Structure formats: structure tokens, C-alpha cells
Tab-separated table of C-alpha atoms in Angstrom:
chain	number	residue	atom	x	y	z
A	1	UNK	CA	0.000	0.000	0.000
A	2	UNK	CA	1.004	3.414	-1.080
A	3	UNK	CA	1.628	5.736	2.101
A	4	UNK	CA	2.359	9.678	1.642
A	5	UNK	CA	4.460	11.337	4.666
A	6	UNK	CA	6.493	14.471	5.382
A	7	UNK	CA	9.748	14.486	6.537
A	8	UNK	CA	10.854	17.808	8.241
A	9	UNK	CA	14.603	18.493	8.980
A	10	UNK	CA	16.237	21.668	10.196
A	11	UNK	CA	18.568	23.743	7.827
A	12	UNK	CA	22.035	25.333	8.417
A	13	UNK	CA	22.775	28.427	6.112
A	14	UNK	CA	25.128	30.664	5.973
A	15	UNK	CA	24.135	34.355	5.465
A	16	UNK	CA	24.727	34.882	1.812
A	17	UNK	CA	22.786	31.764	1.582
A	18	UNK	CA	20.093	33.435	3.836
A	19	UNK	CA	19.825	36.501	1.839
A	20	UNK	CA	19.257	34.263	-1.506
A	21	UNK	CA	16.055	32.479	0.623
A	22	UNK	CA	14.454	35.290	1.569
A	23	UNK	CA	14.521	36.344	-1.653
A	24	UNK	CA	13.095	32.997	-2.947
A	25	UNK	CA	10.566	33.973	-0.335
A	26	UNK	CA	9.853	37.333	-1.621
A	27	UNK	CA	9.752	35.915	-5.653
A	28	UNK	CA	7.144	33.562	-4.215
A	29	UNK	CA	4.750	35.935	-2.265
A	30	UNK	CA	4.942	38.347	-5.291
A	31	UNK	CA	3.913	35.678	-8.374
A	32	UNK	CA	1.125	34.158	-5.944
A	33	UNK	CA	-0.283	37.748	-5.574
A	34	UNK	CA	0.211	38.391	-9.022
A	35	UNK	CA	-1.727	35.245	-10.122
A	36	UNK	CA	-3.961	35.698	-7.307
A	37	UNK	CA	-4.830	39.448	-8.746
A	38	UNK	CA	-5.396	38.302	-12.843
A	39	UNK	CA	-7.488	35.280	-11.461
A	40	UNK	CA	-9.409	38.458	-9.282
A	41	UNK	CA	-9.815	40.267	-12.801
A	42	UNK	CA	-11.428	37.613	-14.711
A	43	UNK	CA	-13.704	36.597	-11.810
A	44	UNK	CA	-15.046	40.086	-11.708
A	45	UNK	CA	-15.139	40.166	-15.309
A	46	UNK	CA	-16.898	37.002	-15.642
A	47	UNK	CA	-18.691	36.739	-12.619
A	48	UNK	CA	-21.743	38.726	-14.342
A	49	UNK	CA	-21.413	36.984	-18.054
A	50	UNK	CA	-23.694	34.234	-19.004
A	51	UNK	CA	-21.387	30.799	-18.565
A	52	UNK	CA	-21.322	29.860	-22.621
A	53	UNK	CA	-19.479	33.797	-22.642
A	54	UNK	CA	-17.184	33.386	-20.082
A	55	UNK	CA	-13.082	33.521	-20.413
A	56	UNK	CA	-10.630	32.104	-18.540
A	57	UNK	CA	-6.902	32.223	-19.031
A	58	UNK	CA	-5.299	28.330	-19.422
A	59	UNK	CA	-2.236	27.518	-16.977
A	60	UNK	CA	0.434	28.273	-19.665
A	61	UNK	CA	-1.133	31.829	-19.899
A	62	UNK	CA	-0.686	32.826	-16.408
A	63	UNK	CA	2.508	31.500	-16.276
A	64	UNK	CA	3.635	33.405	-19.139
A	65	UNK	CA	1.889	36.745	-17.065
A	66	UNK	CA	3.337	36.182	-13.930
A	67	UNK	CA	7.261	35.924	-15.445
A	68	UNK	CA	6.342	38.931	-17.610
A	69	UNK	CA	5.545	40.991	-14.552
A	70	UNK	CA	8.138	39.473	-12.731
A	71	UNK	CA	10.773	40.038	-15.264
A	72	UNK	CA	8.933	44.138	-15.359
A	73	UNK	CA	9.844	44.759	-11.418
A	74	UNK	CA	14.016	43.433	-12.554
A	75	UNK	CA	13.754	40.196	-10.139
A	76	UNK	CA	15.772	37.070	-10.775
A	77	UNK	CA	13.858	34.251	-10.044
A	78	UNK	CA	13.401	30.509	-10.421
A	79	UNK	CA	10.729	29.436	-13.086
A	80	UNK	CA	9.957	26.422	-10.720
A	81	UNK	CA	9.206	29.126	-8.277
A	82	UNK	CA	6.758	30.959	-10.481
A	83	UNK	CA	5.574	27.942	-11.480
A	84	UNK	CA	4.677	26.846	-7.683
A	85	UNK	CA	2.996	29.485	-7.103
A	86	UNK	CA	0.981	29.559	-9.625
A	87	UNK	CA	-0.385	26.284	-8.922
A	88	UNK	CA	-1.066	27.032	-5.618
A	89	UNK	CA	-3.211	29.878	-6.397
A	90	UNK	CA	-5.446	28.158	-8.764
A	91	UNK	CA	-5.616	25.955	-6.241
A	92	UNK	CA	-6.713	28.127	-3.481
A	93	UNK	CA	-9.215	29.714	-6.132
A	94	UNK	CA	-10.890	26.629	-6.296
A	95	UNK	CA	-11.238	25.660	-2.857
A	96	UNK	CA	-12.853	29.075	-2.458
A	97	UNK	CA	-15.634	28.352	-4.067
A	98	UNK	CA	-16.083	24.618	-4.015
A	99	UNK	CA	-15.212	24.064	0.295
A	100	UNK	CA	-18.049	25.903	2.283
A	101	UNK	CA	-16.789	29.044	4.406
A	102	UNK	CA	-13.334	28.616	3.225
A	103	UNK	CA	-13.701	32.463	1.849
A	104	UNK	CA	-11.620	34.086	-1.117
A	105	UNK	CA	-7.469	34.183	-0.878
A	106	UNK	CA	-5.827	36.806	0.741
A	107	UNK	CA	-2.900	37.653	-0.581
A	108	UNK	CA	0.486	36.830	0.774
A	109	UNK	CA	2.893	39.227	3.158
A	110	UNK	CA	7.180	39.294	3.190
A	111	UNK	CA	7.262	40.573	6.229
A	112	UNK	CA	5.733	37.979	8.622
A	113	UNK	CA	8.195	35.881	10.600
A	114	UNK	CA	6.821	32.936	8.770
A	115	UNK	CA	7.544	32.289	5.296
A	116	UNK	CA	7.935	29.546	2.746
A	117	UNK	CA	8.186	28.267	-0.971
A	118	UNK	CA	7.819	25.043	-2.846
A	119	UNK	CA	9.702	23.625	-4.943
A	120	UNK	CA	9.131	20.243	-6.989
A	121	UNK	CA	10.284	16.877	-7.057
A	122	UNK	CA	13.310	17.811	-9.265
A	123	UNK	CA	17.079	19.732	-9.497
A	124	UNK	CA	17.852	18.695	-6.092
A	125	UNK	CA	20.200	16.100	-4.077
A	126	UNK	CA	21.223	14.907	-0.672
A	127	UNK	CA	25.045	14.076	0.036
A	128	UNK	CA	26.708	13.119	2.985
A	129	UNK	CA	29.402	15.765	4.674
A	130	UNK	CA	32.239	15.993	6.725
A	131	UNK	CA	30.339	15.811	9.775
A	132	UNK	CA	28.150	12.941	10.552
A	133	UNK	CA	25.098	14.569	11.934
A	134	UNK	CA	24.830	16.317	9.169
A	135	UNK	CA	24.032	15.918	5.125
A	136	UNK	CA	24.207	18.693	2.113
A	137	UNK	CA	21.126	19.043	0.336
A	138	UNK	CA	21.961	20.995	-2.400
A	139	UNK	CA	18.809	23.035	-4.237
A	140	UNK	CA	19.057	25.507	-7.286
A	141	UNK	CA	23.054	24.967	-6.735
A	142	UNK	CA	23.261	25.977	-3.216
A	143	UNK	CA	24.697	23.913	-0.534
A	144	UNK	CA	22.778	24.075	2.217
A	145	UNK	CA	24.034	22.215	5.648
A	146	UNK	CA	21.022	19.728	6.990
A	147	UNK	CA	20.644	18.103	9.896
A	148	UNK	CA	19.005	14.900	9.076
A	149	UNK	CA	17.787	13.599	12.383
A	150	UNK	CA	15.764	10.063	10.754
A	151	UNK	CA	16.468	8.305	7.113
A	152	UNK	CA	13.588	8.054	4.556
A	153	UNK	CA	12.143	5.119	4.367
A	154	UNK	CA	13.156	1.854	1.528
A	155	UNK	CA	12.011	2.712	-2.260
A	156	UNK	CA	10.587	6.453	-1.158
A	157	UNK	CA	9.706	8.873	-4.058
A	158	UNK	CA	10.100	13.055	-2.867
A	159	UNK	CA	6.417	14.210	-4.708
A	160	UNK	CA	7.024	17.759	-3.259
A	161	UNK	CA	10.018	20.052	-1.146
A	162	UNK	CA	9.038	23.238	1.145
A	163	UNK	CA	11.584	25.604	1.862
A	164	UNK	CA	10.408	27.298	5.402
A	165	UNK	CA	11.370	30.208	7.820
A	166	UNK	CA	10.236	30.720	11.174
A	167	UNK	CA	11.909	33.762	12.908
A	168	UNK	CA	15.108	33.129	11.167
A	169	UNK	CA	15.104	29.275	11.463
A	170	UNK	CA	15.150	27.675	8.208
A	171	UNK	CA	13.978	24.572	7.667
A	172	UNK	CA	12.970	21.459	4.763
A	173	UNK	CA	10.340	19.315	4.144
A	174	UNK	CA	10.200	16.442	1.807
A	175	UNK	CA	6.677	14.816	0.890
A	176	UNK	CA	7.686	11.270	0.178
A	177	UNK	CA	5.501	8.135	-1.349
A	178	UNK	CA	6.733	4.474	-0.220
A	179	UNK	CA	5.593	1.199	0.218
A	180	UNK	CA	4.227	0.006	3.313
A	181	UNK	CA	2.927	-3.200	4.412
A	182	UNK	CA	-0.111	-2.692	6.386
A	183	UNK	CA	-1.326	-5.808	8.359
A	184	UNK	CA	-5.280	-5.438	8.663
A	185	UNK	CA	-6.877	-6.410	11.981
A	186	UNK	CA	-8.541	-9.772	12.295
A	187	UNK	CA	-10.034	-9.596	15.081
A	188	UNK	CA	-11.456	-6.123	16.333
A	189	UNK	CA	-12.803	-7.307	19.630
A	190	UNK	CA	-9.992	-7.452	21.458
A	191	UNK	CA	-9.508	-3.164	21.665
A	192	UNK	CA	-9.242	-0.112	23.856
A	193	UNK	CA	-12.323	1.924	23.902
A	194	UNK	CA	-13.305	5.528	25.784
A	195	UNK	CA	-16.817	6.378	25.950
A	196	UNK	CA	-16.335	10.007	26.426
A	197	UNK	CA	-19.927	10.968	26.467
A	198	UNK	CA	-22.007	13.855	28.728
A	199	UNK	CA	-22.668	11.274	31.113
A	200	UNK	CA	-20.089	8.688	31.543
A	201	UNK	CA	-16.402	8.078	31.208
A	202	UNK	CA	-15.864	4.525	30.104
A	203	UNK	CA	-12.614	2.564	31.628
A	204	UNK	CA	-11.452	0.186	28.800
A	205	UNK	CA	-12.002	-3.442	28.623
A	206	UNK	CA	-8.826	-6.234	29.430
A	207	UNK	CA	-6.961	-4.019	31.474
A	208	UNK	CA	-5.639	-5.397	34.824
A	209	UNK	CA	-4.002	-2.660	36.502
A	210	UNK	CA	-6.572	0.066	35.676
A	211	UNK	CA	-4.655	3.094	38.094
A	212	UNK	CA	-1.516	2.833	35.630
A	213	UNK	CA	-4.957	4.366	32.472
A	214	UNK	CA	-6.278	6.827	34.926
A	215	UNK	CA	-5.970	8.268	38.515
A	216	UNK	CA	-9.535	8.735	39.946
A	217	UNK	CA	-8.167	10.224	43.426
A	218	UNK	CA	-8.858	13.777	42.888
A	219	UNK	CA	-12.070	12.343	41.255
A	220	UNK	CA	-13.397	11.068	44.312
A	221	UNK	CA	-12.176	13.869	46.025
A	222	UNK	CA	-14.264	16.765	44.341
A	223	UNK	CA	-17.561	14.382	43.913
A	224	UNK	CA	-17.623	13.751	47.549
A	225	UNK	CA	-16.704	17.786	48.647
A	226	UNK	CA	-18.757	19.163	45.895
A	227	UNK	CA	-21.271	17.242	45.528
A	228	UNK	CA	-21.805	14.885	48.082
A	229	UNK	CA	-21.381	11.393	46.444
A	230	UNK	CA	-19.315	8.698	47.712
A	231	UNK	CA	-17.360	6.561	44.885
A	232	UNK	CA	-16.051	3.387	45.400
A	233	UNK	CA	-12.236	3.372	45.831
A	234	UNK	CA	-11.880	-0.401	44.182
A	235	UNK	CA	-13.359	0.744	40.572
A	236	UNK	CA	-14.108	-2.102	38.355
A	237	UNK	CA	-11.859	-1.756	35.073
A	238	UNK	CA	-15.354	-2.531	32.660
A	239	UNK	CA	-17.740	-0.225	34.793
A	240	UNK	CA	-18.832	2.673	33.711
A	241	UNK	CA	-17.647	5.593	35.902
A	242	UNK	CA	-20.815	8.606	36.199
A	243	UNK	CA	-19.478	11.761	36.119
A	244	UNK	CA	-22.592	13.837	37.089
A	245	UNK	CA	-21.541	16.519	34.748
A	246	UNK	CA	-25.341	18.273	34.481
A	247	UNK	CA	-25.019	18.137	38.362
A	248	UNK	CA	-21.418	19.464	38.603
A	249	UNK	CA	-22.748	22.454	36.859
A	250	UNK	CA	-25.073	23.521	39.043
A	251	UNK	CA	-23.105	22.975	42.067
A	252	UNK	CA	-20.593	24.877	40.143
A	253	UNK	CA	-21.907	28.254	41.182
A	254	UNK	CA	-23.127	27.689	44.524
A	255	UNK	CA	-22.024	29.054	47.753
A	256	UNK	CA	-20.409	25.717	48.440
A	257	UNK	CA	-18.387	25.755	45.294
A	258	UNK	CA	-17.631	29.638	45.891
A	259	UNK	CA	-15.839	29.135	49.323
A	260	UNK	CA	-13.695	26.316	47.644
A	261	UNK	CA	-12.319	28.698	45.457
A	262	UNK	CA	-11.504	31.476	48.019
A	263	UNK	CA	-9.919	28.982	49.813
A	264	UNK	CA	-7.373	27.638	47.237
A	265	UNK	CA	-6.707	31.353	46.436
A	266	UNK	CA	-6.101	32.189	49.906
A	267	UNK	CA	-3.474	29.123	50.178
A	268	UNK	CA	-1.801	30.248	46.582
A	269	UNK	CA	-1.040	33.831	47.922
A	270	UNK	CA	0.225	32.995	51.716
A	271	UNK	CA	2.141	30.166	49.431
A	272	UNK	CA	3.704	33.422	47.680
A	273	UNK	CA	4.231	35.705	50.327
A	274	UNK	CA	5.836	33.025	52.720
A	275	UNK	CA	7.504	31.653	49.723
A	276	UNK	CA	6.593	28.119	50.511
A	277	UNK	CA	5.709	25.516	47.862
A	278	UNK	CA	2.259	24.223	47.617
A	279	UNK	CA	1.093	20.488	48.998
A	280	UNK	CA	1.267	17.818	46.536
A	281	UNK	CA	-3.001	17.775	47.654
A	282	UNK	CA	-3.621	21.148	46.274
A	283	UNK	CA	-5.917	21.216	43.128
């Protein structure tokens, strides 16, 4: 079975190489809003037009717009870059109108501390260094120093690369495709199960020690202070534990609940003042 998963390792480089990034950055944000404008201009222009009568540019078209007002503004760029971009906001377009709320694409900002670009599955490599913690993955000829923490897996394919920044921390991610046996269950009575409804938490089935799942002691604690209900200190690992929740909230604003809280605020400032550390019973 195919399996797709990201791979996210933390990059190295030096400041000339830095200064290149962010301008990879910067190339990206301006073809996206560039795309993302011409798409604007034929949606308004079209928007009104009977469907037989309206025009849309193809792909190659916008590509050949964004480069051309790219190459207008003087900025060296990547066509892969351009290219990304471009994809992504015909993608976004899309999902605008065809995922419910998702609400038209804003357009993208340099200076936020986050920023990123894509890349494809092609022009790049990964070679081993001088050090052994780290590997040179080399994109659009620059070296860049990688710290590869965890190997891909057997017979992976890279289907995507994002070059990231996140105040000043570079990093890359590699979508990869790869086989993977997956053993389907036989039997699916044997499992773990949590009923987490308004009523009940459920302690799972074929569990012998049940205090290593959950500690109930505070439990007990607050349902017999609060509310006035004993539970059972020996719980029964397939019993249903009631939590009382619609009775928890009304006791939650009564005088009895009130005085509770004064008094744990009172013990967390004379904890301050005296500079004393709190019991391990306070809650």
C-alpha cells in the first residue's frame, strides 16, 4: 500500500545563503499575488457573463503573465518558483468556491516571521558531509548544511520540497511516497475503547491494573466535597464511571463551590508571600 508522509529536517545556512532564501521567499509571495490578482480580474469580469461567454486564461497563460511581470519589477527568479505558485493559487481559487466558508485568498505578506516556498520533485540532491550529523542538500546549486535527524524510508519517491522560515530558522520538508505493508486487523474485539460521552467516562475493557490508564483520586475527592457522592475506591476496570456533569454544573456556582475557590486562592497567595511551595493535595 502506497503511504504519503512528510519528513521535516532543520537547515544550516550561511548568510549569503540566507539573503538568496528570503529572496526565494519574496519571488514567491509576489507571483502568488500576481496570479492571485489576474485570477481576481477575470472573476469580476466574468462573474456577471452568461457561462457559454465566459473567459478564462489556461495555466500556460498565467505562467507566461506572472514571469512577464516578474521580469517588469528586474527580479531574478526561479521558473519552478513561479511555477509553484501559480499552482497554488489556482488551487486556493478553487477551494474558495467549491469548500463551504473557506472564503476568497488573501494575498500573501514578506514581512511575517513565517515564510515559505515550494519547490518540486526535481534539481535537487542529498550528500553526505564531513560531519556525521549532518548531510548537504543541495537546491538551485546551493549547498545548504542539513541536519538529518531520521532516514527516509526503503524505495521512497520526494512528490514535493518546502523551503520554510520561522523567525530566522530555516527549515525542509520532503513529501515522500513508499511502500508500506499494512497488516489489517482480524479480530477487532480485542480493543481499547473511551466512551467520552455527557454522562459517563468509560474505563477500557482487558486491562488489569486500571490506576496505571487513569488516577480517579482527585475524582473522588471533588464528587464527595462538591457534591456529596461517595465513589467506590476499588473501581471495576469494565464499569462505567458517572461523572454527574449536568449536576457538577449547578453545584458549580453555589455558595459551596464559591468558598472552595476562596480557599485555594487564599493558600496560593500565603504560598507566595511566605515563599513556601504548595502540597502535593492542592488542586
Amino acid at each position: 500500500m502506497k503511504v504519503n508522509k512528510g519528513f521535516k529536517f532543520r537547515l544550516y545556512p550561511t548568510k549569503e545563503q540566507q539573503d538568496k532564501l528570503q529572496h526565494c521567499f519574496f519571488v514567491y509571495n509576489q507571483a502568488y499575488n500576481i496570479g492571485l490578482n489576474l485570477l481576481q480580474e477575470q472573476y469580476e469580469t466574468n462573474k456577471d457573463l452568461p457561462p457559454k461567454e465566459r473567459k478564462w486564461k489556461k495555466s500556460s497563460e498565467l505562467d507566461h503573465a506572472i514571469k512577464h511581470h516578474l521580469n517588469a519589477r528586474g527580479l531574478s527568479f526561479s521558473s519552478v518558483i513561479a511555477q509553484q505558485a501559480r499552482m497554488n493559487v489556482e488551487r486556493a481559487l478553487k477551494d474558495a468556491f467549491k469548500v463551504k466558508n473557506r472564503g476568497f485568498p488573501k494575498f500573501k505578506n514578506s514581512k511575517f516571521a513565517k515564510q515559505s516556498f515550494l519547490w518540486n520533485n526535481q534539481g535537487f540532491s542529498i550528500k553526505e558531509s564531513d560531519d556525521e550529523r549532518f548531510k548537504t542538500f543541495t537546491l538551485m546549486k546551493m549547498p545548504l548544511l542539513m541536519r538529518m535527524h531520521r532516514d527516509f524510508p526503503p524505495n521512497f519517491k520526494v512528490k514535493q520540497i518546502s523551503i520554510s522560515c520561522s523567525h530566522r530558522k530555516y527549515f525542509v520538508s520532503f513529501s515522500v511516497e513508499y511502500e508500506q505493508d499494512i497488516t489489517p486487523i482480524k479480530n477487532t474485539k480485542n480493543g481499547v475503547g473511551l466512551d467520552l460521552n455527557i454522562l459517563d467516562i468509560a474505563c477500557s475493557c482487558e486491562i488489569n491494573n486500571h490506576e496505571k490508564l487513569t488516577d480517579f483520586k482527585q475524582y473522588q475527592t471533588d464528587m464527595k466535597e462538591l457534591l456529596g457522592i461517595e465513589i467506590d475506591e476499588e473501581m471495576d476496570t469494565k464499569r462505567l464511571i458517572p461523572t454527574y456533569s449536568k449536576l457538577y454544573s449547578l453545584k458549580k456556582y453555589s455558595k459551596k463551590f464559591k468558598r472552595l475557590q476562596r480557599k485555594q486562592s487564599r493558600r496560593v497567595l500565603k504560598s507566595k508571600q511566605n515563599k513556601t511551595k504548595l502540597g502535593g493535595n492542592f488542586y
